[in-house]
Steps between C-alpha positions, in 0.01 A plus 500: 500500500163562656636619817745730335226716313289491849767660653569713249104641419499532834789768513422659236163534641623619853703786330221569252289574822773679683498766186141491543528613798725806376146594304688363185208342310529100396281382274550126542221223454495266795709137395411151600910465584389102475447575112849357344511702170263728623696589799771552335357770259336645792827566608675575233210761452522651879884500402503748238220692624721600794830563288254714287370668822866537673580668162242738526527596861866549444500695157194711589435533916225684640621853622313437853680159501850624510633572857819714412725382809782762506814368537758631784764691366781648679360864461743724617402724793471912423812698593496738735496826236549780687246769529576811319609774711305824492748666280455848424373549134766763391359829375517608147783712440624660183769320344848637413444506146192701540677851664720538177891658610575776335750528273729759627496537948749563683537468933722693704726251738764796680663805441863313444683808597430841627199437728239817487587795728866418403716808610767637227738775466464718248608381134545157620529216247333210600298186330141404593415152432141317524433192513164373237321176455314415154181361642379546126448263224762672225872478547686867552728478226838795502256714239346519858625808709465655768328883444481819723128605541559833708572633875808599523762325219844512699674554183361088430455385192329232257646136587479186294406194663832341582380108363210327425255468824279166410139530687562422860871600507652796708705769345717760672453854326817795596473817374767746587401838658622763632415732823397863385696779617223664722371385842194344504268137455521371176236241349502367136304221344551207225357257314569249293432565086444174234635506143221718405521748768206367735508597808582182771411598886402317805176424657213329382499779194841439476545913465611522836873672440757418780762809633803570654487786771795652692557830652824750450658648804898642477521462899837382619581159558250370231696190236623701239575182295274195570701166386158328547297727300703513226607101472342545157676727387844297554673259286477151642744226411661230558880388299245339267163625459330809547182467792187650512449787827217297649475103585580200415306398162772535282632115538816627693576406850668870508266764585395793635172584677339856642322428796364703777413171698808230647627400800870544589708224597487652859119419519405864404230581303533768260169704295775727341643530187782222458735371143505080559789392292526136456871331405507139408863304576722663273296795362549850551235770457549870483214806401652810424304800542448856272744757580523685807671811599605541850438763763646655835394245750333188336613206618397157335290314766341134533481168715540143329458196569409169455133396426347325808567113518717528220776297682679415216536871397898610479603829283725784418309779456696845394378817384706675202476812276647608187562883412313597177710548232734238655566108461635490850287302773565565844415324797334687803459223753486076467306309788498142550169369627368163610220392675572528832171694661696858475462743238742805378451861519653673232578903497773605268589868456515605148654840561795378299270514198322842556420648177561207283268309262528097619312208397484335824501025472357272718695195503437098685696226413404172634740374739326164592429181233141594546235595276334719701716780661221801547627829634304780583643864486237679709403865434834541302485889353769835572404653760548816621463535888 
């Protein structure tokens, strides 16, 4: 028993001095470990003394006693971030919504028909058509029209607006004129008018007006009727619906198109005035134009065709009239035409028909189970060489 509290003071006593040594203060009376009893209160005493102290260090360390000993952690490594590029800071620039679009403006695309400097003969009938964008905000509604603002008139007159143009749309505007009896070089200018009579031009102003300018000669040999010119003025149909004179924006594969711009089916380009008629399989389309009355030496004149690369193009095209005061139709001359790389020269005498009043038809039937059969009838118009 002895033994076993020697061994044990003297533990206790070892570890007492080893947190001595850690400046961890013992206040501990020195023992007579031979003492029995009083060795073993000794102990007991050194005991709880150092369960007090280990309580004490632990609950309330010294701050320059604590070693913080980080721990390694799997810290990821930086990415690679790329370096920002020297982009260019962007300049300030007014927004859209702070240049506010007018309300009414109008731009000028192309003269449709009858290009400026166009040469007529006297008291020729013929039908100018321009071409407009909106570029304003408002829509052009049909109280919209189309106004003469001075020049030379050419017997023109006031036009409504033939649908509702939505901002951004194109509309095609015909007016139908007429060549004045003298010589001379003819100029008149238009604009457009709004529901309350305001004035709609071009330009940034949007006062700008646009024109139509042709000049009057009664030489020999000039087009005494112009098929071209006038393709507004005919009646375009097909067995079952009645077309518009210009394009295709009428939901109908049928159409017909002025166009002073095409290439023939021989490779030839073309800059003058030309009818496209377009058949689909099945269809026929004819435009039968004002009356006519026939003099000494015209002869109806004009080359067709079919539009270039148009392979699947076949039709019959004929030309017809119809007396006035008549229900007969007659037929001057049929012509089947494919696309085979040739075109057709046409020149029929109408000297049978001197001094009559005729309404002279354009006719193409599609011949092929295609939807697109385009024709051209180039410079078609009596002629009087």
């Amino acid at each position: 028993m002895k033994t076993n509290l020697l061994k044990t003071s003297v533990l206790l006593i070892i570890f007492a001095l080893i947190l001595a040594g850690c400046n961890i203060p013992l206040f501990v009376s020195p023992v007579d470990v031979d003492n029995g009893a009083e060795s073993t209160a000794a102990a007991q005493t050194v005991a709880a003394q150092l369960t007090q102290i280990a309580q004490n260090w632990t609950a309330t360390p010294t701050p320059t006693e604590i070693i913080v000993v980080p721990t390694a952690t799997n810290t990821p490594e930086p990415t690679n971030t790329p370096q920002p590029t020297n982009t260019p800071v962007p300049t300030a620039t007014a927004t859209a919504t702070s240049v506010p679009v007018a309300c009414n403006a109008a731009q000028f695309i192309k003269d449709m028909t009858v290009n400026d400097g166009t040469l007529f003969a006297p008291n020729t009938t013929f039908v100018k058509i321009w071409r407009l964008k909106n570029v304003g905000s408002c829509t052009w509604t049909k109280e919209y029209e189309v106004s003469f603002d001075g020049g030379d008139k050419l017997s023109g007159s006031s036009t409504a607006m033939p649908h509702r143009v939505y901002p951004g749309e194109i509309v095609d505007i015909a007016i139908q004129m007429k060549a004045p009896a003298e010589n001379g070089t003819y100029k008149g200018y238009w604009l457009l008018r709004d529901e309350d009579g305001h004035k709609i031009g071009l330009g940034g102003s949007s006062s700008n007006p646009f024109w139509v300018s042709i000049k009057v000669s009664s030489i020999q040999g000039l087009m005494p009727y112009d098929f071209a010119a006038n393709i507004c003025n005919a009646t375009w149909k097909t067995d079952n619906h009645t077309l518009p004179c210009q394009g295709t924006s009428q939901g109908y594969s049928n159409f017909v198109q002025y166009t002073t711009s095409f290439q023939m089916e021989s490779g030839l380009v073309e800059n003058e005035p030309a009818i496209i008629v377009n058949a689909e399989s099945g269809e026929r389309v004819r435009g039968t134009f004002p009356d006519y009355t026939v003099k000494a030496g015209d002869h109806f004149k004009s080359w067709i065709g079919c539009i270039y690369d148009n392979k699947a193009c076949k039709v019959e095209a004929r030309l017809l009239y119809r007396e006035v005061g008549t229900s007969n139709v007659e037929v001057l001359g049929t012509w089947i035409e494919k696309y085979d790389e040739n075109i057709t020269v046409i020149d029929i005498d109408l000297s049978s028909l001197v001094g009559k009043n005729v309404a002279f038809t354009l006719e193409v039937t599609a011949k092929s189970s295609s939807a697109t059969n385009e024709l051209f009838w180039f410079v078609p118009g009596i002629r009087n060489p």
